[in-house]
Short mmCIF file of C-alpha atoms in Angstrom, two decimals:
data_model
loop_
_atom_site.label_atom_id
_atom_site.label_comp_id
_atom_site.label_asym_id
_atom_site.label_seq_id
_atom_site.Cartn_x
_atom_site.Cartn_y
_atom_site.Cartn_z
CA UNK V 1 0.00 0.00 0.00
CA UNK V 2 1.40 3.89 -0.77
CA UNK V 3 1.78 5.56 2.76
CA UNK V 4 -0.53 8.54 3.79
CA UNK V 5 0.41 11.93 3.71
CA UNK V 6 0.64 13.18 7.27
CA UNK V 7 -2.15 13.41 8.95
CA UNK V 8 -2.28 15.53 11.95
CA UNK V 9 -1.27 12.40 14.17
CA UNK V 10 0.64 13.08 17.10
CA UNK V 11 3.17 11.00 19.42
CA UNK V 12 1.71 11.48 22.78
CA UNK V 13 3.49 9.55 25.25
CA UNK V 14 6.66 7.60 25.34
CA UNK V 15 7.16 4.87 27.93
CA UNK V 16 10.38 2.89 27.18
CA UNK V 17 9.84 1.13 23.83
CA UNK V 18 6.20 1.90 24.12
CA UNK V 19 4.61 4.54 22.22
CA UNK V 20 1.22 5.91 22.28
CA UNK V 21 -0.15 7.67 19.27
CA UNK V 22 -3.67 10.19 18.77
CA UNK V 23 -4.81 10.12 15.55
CA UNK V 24 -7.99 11.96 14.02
CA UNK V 25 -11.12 10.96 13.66
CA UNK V 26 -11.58 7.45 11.62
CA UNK V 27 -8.00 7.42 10.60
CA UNK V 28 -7.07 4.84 13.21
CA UNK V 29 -4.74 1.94 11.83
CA UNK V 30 -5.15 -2.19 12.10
CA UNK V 31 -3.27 -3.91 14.77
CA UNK V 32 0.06 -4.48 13.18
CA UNK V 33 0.09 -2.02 10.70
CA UNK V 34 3.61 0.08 10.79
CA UNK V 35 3.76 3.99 11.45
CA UNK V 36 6.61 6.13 10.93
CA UNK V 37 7.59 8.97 13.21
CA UNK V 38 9.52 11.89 12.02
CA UNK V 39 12.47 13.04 14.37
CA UNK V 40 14.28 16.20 14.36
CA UNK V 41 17.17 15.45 12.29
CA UNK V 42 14.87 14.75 9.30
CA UNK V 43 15.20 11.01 9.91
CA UNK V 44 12.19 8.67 10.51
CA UNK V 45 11.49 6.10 12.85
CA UNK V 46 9.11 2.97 12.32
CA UNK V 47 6.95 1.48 15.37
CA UNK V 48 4.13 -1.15 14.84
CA UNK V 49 0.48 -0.84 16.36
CA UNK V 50 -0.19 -3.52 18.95
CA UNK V 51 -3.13 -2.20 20.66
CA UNK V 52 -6.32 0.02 20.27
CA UNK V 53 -6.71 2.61 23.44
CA UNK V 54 -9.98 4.22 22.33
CA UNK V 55 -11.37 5.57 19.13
CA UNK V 56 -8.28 7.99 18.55
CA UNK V 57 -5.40 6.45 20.65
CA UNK V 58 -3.11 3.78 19.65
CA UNK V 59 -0.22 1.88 21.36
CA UNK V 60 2.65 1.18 19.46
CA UNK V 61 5.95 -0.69 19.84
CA UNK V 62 8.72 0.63 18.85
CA UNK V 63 11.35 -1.39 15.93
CA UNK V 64 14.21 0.47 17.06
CA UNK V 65 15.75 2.50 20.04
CA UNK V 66 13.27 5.13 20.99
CA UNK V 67 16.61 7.82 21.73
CA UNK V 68 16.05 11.11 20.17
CA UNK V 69 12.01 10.78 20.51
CA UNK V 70 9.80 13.85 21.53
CA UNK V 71 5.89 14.18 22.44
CA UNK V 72 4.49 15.70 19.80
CA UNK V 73 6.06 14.68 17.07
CA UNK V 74 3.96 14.00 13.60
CA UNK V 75 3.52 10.18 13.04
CA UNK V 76 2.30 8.96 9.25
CA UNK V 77 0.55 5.41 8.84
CA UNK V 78 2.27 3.67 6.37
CA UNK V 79 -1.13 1.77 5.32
CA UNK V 80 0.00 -1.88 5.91
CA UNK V 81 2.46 -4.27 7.75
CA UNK V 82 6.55 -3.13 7.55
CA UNK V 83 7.42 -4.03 4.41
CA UNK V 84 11.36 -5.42 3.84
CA UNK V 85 13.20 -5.87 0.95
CA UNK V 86 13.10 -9.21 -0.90
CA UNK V 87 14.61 -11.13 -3.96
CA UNK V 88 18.01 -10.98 -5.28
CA UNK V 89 19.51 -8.01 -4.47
CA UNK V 90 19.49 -9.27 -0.32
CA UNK V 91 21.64 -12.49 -1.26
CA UNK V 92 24.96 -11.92 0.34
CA UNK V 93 23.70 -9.21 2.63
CA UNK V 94 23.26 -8.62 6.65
CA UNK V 95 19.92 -6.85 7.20
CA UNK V 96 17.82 -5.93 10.27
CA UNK V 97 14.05 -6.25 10.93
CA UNK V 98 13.33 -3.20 8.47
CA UNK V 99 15.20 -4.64 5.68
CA UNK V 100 18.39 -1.82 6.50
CA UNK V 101 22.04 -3.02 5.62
CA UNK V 102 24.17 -3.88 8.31
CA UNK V 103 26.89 -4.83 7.05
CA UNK V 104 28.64 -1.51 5.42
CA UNK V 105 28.12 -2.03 1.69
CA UNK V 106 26.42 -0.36 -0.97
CA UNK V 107 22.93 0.42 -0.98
CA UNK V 108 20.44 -1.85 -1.96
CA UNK V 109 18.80 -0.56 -5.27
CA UNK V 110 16.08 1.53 -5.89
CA UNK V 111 13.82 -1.29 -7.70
CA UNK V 112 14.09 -4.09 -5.21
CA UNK V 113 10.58 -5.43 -4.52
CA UNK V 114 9.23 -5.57 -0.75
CA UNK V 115 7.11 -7.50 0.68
CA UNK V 116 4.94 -7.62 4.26
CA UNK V 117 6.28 -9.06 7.10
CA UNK V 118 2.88 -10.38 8.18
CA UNK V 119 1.60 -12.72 5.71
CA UNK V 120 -0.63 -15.92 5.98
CA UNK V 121 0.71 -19.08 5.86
CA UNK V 122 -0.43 -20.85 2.75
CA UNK V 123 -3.55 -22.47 2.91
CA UNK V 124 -3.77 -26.56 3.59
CA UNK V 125 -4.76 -27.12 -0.23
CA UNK V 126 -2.27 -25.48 -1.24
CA UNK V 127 0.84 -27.05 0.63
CA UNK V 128 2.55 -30.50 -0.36
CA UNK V 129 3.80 -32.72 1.64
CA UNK V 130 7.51 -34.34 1.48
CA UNK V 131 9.01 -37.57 2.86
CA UNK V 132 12.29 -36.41 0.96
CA UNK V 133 15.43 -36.43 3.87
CA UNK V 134 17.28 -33.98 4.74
CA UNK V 135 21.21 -35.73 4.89
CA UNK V 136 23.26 -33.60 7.22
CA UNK V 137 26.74 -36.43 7.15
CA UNK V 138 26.17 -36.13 11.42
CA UNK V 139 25.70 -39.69 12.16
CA UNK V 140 23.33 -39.40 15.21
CA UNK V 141 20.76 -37.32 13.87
CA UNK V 142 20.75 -38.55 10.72
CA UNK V 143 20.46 -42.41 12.50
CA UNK V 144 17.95 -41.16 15.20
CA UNK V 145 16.51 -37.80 14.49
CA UNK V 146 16.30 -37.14 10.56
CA UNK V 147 15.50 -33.87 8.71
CA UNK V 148 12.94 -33.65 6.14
CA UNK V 149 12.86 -31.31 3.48
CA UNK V 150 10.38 -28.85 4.20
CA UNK V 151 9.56 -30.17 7.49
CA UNK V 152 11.00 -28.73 11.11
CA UNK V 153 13.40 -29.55 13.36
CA UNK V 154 14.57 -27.86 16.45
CA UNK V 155 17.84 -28.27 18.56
CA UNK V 156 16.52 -28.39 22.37
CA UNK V 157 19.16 -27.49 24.94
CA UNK V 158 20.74 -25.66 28.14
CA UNK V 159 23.33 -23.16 27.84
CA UNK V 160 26.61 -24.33 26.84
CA UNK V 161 25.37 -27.47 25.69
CA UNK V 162 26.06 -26.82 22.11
CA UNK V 163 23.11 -25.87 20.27
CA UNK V 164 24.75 -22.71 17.91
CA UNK V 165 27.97 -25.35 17.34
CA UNK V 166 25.40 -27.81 16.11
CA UNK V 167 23.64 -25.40 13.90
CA UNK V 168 27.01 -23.91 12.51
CA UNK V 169 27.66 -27.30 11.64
CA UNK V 170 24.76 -27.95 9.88
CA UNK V 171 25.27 -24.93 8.42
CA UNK V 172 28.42 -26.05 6.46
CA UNK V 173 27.54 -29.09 6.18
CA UNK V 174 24.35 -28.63 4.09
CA UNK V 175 25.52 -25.24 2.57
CA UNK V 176 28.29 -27.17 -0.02
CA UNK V 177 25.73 -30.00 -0.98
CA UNK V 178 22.72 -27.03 -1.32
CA UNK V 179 21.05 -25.76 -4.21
CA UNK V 180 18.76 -23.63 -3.17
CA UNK V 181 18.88 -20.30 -0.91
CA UNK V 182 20.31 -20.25 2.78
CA UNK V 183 18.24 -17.01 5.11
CA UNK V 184 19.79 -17.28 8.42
CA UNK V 185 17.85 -15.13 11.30
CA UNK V 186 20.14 -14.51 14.16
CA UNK V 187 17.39 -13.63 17.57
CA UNK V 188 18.88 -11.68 20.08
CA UNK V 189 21.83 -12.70 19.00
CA UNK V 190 25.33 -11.04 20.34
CA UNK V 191 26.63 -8.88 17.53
CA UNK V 192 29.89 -10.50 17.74
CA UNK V 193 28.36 -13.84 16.20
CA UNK V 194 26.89 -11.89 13.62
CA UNK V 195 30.38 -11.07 12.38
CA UNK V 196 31.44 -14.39 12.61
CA UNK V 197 28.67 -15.69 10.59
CA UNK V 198 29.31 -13.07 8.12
CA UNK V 199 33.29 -13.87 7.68
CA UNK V 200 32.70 -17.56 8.16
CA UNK V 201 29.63 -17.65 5.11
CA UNK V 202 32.29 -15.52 3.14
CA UNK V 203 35.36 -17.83 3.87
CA UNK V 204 33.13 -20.97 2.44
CA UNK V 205 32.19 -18.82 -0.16
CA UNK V 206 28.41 -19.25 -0.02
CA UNK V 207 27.52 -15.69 0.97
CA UNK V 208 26.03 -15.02 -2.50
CA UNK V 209 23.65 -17.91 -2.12
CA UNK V 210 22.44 -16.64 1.87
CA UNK V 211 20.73 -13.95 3.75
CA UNK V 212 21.43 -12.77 6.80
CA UNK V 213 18.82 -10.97 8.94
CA UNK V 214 20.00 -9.92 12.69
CA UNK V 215 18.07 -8.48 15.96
CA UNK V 216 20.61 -8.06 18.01
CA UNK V 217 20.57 -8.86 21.49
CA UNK V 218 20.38 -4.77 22.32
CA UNK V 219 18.04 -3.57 20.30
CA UNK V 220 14.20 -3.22 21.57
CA UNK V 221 12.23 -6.11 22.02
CA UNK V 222 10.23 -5.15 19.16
CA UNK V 223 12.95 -5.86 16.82
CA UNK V 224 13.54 -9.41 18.63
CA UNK V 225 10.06 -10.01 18.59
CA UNK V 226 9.55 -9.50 14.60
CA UNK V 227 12.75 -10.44 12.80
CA UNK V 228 11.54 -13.99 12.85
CA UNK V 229 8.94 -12.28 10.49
CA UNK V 230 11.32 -10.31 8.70
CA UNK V 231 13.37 -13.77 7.67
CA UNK V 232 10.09 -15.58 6.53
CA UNK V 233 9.00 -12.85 4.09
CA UNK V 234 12.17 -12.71 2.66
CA UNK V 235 11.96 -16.54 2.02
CA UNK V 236 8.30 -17.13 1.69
CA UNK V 237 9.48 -14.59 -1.60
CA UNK V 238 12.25 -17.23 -2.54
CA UNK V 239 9.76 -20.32 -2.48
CA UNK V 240 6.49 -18.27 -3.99
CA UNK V 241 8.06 -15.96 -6.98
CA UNK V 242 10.73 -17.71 -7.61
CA UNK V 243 9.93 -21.72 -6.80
CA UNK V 244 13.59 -21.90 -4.85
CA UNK V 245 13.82 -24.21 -1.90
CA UNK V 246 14.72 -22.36 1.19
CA UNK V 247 16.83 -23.19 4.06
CA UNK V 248 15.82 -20.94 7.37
CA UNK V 249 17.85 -21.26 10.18
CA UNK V 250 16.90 -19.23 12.86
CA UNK V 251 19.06 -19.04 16.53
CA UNK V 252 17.55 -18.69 18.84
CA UNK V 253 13.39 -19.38 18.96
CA UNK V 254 13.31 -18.96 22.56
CA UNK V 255 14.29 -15.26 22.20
CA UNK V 256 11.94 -14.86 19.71
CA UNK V 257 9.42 -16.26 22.67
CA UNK V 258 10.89 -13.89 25.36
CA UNK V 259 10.71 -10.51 23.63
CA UNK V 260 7.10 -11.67 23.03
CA UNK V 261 6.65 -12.03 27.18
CA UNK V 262 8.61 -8.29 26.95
CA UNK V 263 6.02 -6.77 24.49
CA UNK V 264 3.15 -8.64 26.61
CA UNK V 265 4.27 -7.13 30.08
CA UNK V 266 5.11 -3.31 28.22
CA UNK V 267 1.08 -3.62 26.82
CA UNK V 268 0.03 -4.24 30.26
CA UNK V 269 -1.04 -8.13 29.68
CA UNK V 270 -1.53 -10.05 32.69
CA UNK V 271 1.56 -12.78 32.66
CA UNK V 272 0.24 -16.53 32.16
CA UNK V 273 1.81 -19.39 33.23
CA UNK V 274 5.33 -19.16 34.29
CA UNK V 275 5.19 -15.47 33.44
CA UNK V 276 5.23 -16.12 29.69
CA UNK V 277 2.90 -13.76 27.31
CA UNK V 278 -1.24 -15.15 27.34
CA UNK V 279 -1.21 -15.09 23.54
CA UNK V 280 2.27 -17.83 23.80
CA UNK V 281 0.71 -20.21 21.54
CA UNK V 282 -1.22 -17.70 19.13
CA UNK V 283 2.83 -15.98 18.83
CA UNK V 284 4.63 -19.59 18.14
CA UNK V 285 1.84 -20.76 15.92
CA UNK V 286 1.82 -17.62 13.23
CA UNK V 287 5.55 -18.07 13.22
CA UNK V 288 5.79 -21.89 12.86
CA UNK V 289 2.68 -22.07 10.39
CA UNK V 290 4.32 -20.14 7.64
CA UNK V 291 7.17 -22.45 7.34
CA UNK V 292 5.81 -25.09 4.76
CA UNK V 293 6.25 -26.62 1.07
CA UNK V 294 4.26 -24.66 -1.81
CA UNK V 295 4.18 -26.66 -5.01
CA UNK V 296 7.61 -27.77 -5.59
CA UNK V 297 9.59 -25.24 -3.73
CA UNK V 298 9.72 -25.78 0.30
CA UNK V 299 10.74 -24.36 3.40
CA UNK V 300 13.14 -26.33 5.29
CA UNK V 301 13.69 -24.71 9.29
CA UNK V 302 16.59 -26.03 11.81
CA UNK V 303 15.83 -24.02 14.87
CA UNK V 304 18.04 -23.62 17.90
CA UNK V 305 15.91 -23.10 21.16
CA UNK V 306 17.41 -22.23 24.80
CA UNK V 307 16.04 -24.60 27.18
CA UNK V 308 15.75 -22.48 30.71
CA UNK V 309 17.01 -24.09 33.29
CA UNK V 310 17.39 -27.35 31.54
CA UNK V 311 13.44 -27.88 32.28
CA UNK V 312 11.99 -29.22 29.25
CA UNK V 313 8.76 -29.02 30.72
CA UNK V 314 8.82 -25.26 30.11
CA UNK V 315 5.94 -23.91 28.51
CA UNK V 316 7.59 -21.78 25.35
CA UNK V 317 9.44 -25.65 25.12
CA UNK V 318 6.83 -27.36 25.09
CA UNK V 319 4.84 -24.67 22.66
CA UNK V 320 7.30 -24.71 20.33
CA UNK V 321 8.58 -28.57 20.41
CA UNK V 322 4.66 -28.94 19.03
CA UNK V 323 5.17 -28.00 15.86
CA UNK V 324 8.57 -29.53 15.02
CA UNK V 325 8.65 -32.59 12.86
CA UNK V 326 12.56 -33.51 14.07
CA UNK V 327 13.18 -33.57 17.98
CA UNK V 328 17.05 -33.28 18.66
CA UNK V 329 17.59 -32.76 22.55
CA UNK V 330 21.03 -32.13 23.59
CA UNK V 331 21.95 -33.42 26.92
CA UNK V 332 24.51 -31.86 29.19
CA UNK V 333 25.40 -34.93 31.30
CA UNK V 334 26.83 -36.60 27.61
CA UNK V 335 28.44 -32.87 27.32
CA UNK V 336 29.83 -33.47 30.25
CA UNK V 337 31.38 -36.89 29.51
CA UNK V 338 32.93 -34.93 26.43
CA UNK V 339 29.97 -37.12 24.02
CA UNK V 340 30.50 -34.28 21.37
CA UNK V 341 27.81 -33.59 19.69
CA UNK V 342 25.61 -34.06 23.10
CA UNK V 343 22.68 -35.22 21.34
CA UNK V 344 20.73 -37.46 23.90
CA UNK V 345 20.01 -40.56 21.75
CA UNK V 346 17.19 -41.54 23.83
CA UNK V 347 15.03 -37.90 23.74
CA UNK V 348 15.69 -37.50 20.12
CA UNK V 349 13.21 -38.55 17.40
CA UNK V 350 11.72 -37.65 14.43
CA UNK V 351 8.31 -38.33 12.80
CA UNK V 352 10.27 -39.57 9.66
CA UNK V 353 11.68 -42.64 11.63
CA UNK V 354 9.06 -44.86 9.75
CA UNK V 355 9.68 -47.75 8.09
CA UNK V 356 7.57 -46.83 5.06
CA UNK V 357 10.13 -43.41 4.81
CA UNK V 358 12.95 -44.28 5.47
CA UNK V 359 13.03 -48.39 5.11
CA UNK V 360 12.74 -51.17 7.73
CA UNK V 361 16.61 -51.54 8.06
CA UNK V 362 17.13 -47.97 9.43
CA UNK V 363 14.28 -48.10 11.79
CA UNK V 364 15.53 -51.62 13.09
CA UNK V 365 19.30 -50.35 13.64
CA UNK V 366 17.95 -47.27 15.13
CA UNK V 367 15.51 -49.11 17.93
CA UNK V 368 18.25 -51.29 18.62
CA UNK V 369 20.56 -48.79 18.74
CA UNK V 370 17.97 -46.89 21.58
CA UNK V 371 16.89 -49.80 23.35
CA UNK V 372 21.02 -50.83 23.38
CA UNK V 373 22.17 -47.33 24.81
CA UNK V 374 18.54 -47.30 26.98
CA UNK V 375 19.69 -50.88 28.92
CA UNK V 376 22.82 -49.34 29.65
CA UNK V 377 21.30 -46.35 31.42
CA UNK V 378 18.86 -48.27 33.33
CA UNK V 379 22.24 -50.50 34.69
CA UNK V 380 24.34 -47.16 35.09
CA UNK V 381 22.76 -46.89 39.44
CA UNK V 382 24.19 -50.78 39.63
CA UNK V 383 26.61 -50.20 38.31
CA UNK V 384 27.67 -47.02 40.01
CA UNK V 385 27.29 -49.07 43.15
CA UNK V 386 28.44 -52.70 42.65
CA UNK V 387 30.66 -52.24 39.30
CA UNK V 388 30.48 -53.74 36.09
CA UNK V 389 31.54 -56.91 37.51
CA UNK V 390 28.63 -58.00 39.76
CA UNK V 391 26.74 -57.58 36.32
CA UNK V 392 25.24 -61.28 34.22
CA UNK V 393 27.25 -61.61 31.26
CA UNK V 394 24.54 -60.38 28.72
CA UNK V 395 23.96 -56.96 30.70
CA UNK V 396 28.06 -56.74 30.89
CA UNK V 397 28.10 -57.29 27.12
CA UNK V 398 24.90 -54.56 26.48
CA UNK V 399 27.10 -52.19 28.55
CA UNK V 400 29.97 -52.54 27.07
CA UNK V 401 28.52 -52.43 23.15
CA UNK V 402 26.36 -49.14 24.56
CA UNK V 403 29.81 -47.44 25.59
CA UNK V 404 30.85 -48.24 21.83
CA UNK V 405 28.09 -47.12 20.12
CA UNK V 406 28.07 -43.88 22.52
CA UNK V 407 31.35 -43.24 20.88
CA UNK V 408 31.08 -44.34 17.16
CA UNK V 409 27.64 -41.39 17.38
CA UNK V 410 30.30 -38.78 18.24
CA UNK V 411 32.64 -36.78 15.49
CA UNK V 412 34.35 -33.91 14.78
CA UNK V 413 33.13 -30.86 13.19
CA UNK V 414 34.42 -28.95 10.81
CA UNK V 415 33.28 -25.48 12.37
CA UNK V 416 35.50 -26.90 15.94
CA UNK V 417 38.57 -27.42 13.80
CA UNK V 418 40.55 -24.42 15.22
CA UNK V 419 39.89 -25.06 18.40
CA UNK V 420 40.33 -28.82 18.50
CA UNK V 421 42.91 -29.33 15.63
CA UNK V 422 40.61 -32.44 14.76
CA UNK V 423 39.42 -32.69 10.83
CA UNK V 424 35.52 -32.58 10.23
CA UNK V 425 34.07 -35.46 9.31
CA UNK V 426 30.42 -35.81 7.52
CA UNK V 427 29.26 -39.63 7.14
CA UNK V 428 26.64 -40.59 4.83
CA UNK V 429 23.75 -42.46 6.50
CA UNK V 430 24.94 -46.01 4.49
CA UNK V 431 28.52 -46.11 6.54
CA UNK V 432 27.02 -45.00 9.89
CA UNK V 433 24.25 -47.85 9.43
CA UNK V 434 27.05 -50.30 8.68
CA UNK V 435 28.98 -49.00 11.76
CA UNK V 436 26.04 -49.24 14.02
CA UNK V 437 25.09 -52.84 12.86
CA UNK V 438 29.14 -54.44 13.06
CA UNK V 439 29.13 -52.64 16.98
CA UNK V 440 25.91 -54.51 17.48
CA UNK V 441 27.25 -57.51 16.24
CA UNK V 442 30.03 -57.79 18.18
CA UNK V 443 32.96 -57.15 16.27
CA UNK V 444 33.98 -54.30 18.32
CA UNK V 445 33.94 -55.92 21.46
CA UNK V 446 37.54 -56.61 21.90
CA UNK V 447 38.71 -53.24 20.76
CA UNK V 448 39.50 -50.53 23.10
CA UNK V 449 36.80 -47.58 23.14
CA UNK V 450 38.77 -44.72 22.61
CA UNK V 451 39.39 -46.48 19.00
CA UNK V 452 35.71 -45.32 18.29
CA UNK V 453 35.91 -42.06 20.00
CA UNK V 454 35.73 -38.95 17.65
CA UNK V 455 35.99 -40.77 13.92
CA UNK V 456 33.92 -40.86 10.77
CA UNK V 457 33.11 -44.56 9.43
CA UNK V 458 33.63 -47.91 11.40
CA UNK V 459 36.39 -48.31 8.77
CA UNK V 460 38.37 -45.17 10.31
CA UNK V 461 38.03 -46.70 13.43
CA UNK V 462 39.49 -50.07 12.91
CA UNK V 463 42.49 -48.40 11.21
CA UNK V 464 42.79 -46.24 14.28
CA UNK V 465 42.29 -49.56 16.67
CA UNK V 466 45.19 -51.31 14.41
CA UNK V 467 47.31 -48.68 14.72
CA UNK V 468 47.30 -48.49 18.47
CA UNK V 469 47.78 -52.17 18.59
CA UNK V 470 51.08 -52.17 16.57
CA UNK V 471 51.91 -48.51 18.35
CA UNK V 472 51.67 -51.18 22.12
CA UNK V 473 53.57 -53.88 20.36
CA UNK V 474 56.24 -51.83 19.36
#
């Protein structure tokens, strides 16, 4: 929609990020609509409606730091949602939630097309459905939690766990093998990652293929709370005009659900349960909803969420873990125990781990693989107290092949390669199956465990087990 000439609207009151706005008669704007207000160095600054006061009075949130604000200053509806800019000319650049460049280049041209950052999400008849995987070469959640294209999955854990090392990874993993567009959306995120992102998408030499949208960790909670939106316009463009798949990787949802409670408690809500925002699972569900396959284009989401607390019975947890297709839960006792990456076999799961999808010999290595590591953990109290040794020989021998497999599902990535001089390593699903089943089987019971510890393919791991054998011989 073309903006309105001002108006005679004023800004009344300023409260923090919250802004309230008198406007004449019948010229009062939708909830969500944008405004701009004009400040005294010439330069404008956009707010969103959130609620209706009376007839005249809106309240408004403000999209960016509310410094150099007055009373009285004219405010101009903009006659629909922000609008950010979309298609080509964003590949390769950083961008906040009003579509500005952040990261020191050029301009973006005067013909790019925008787009609303509100949008439906298509309707049921209209989306397709896809049982086509998602191969990431990380052996565990490719065994136990797989990706499908244009499905869902989010990375559940505490801090320091690993979650943004996870999604880096996936990151590079998927980014060399990937056709179609990469839109990362960085939540709250510190600004010093941002850079790193930028260098590191540079460095592969995939930045002309990705997006980067930011809300940085100290800016309003209005731009927290809507660059989620700002990223899904951008690639609901990609996958509608353009019929490109879409890889959205957003870090981290549960920021995206606290500026939310911040915007709630600023409009005077009354907190819910736990404190969190009443309108939790309205918020999570316009987000989530728009993330789906269109004819043959789809969007694909990986989603890191902060686990408070390490209580997965959080509500915003449990909100969002409703709508994910992919479970991975990262655990930080295995963190602990150095079980790089931490994903909790047992927690982890996936809608796609279906025999029909993905073929009875997967599913059968993957509940034995479970049930293996499970049987170990229910022993691990005994065991704690008696030893190993006061264990019957079949539990001994389920321990000891758990332990294995434990330690053929770790490997080293190749975002940690600086830091732990070890090469990556990305394992199709066929060699990690094989791996699984010969652990299973036996054949590894004789070897020592730190032979499987941090490798690629079973293969890797018997050379490394030969070599230590001939390295004690000698």
């Amino acid at each position: 929609m073309q903006p309105t000439e001002p108006d005679g609207a004023r800004l009344v009151a300023i409260r923090g990020a919250v802004l309230d706005i008198r406007f004449p008669e019948g010229a009062l704007p939708p909830i969500n609509d944008a405004v701009e207000v004009e400040l005294t160095a010439g330069e404008t600054f956009v707010a969103e409606i959130q609620a209706h006061l009376d007839d005249r009075t809106a309240r408004a949130i403000a999209l960016r730091p509310t410094n150099g604000l007055r009373r009285g200053a004219a405010v101009r509806a903009l006659g629909g949602p922000v609008s950010v800019p979309v298609g080509d000319a964003v590949l390769g650049r950083l961008l906040d939630i009003t579509g500005a460049i952040g990261d020191r280049g050029a301009p973006l041209p005067a013909d790019t097309p925008r787009r609303p950052i509100h949008n439906a999400p298509p309707p049921l008849s209209a989306q397709s459905g896809s049982h086509e995987i998602f191969r990431t070469g990380i052996k565990v959640v490719d065994l136990l939690a797989p990706l499908a294209q244009g499905g869902k999955a989010a990375m559940f854990g505490g801090a320091g766990v690993g979650k943004t090392v996870l999604v880096m990874e996936l990151i590079h993993a998927m980014v060399a093998r990937y056709e179609g567009i990469s839109v990362f959306c960085g939540v709250g995120e510190r600004s010093r990652e941002g850079h790193e992102m930028l260098s590191d998408m540079t460095g592969a030499g995939v930045l002309d293929r990705t997006v980067l949208v930011y809300g940085q960790m100290n800016e309003p909670p209005g731009a927290r709370w809507r660059v989620p939106m700002t990223a899904l316009a951008m690639s609901e463009y990609f996958r509608d005009e353009q019929h490109r798949n879409v890889l959205l990787l957003m870090d981290n949802v549960f920021r995206f659900v606290q500026a939310g409670s911040e915007v709630s408690g600023l409009l005077g809500r009354m907190a819910s349960r736990v404190g969190y925002q009443p309108t939790l699972a309205t918020e999570v569900a316009e987000l989530q909803e728009r993330i789906a396959s269109r004819g043959a284009a789809a969007i694909t989401a990986i989603e890191a969420v902060y686990v408070p607390a390490d209580d997965f019975t959080d509500p915003a947890v449990t909100t969002i873990a409703s709508h994910v297709d992919s479970t991975v839960v990262l655990s930080r006792a295995m963190a602990a125990d150095g079980m790089y990456p931490a994903v909790d076999p047992i927690a982890s799961t996936s809608i796609l781990l279906d025999p029909l999808v993905l073929g009875e010999d997967h599913v059968a290595v993957a509940n034995q693989v479970r049930r293996t590591i499970e049987h170990y953990r229910e022993l691990q109290d005994v065991i704690s107290l008696l030893g190993v040794e006061e264990l019957g020989r079949e539990d001994r021998l389920a321990v000891e092949r758990a332990r294995r497999l434990q330690r053929f599902l770790t490997q080293p990535f190749t975002v940690t390669e600086a830091f732990t001089g070890m090469e990556g390593r990305s394992v199709g699903i066929e060699d990690t199956l094989a791996g699984c089943k010969a652990i299973l089987a036996g054949e590894a019971d004789d070897w020592d465990e730190g032979s499987l510890y941090m490798v690629g393919t079973f293969e890797e791991a018997r050379a490394k087990e030969e070599a230590g054998r001939k390295a004690d011989a000698a």
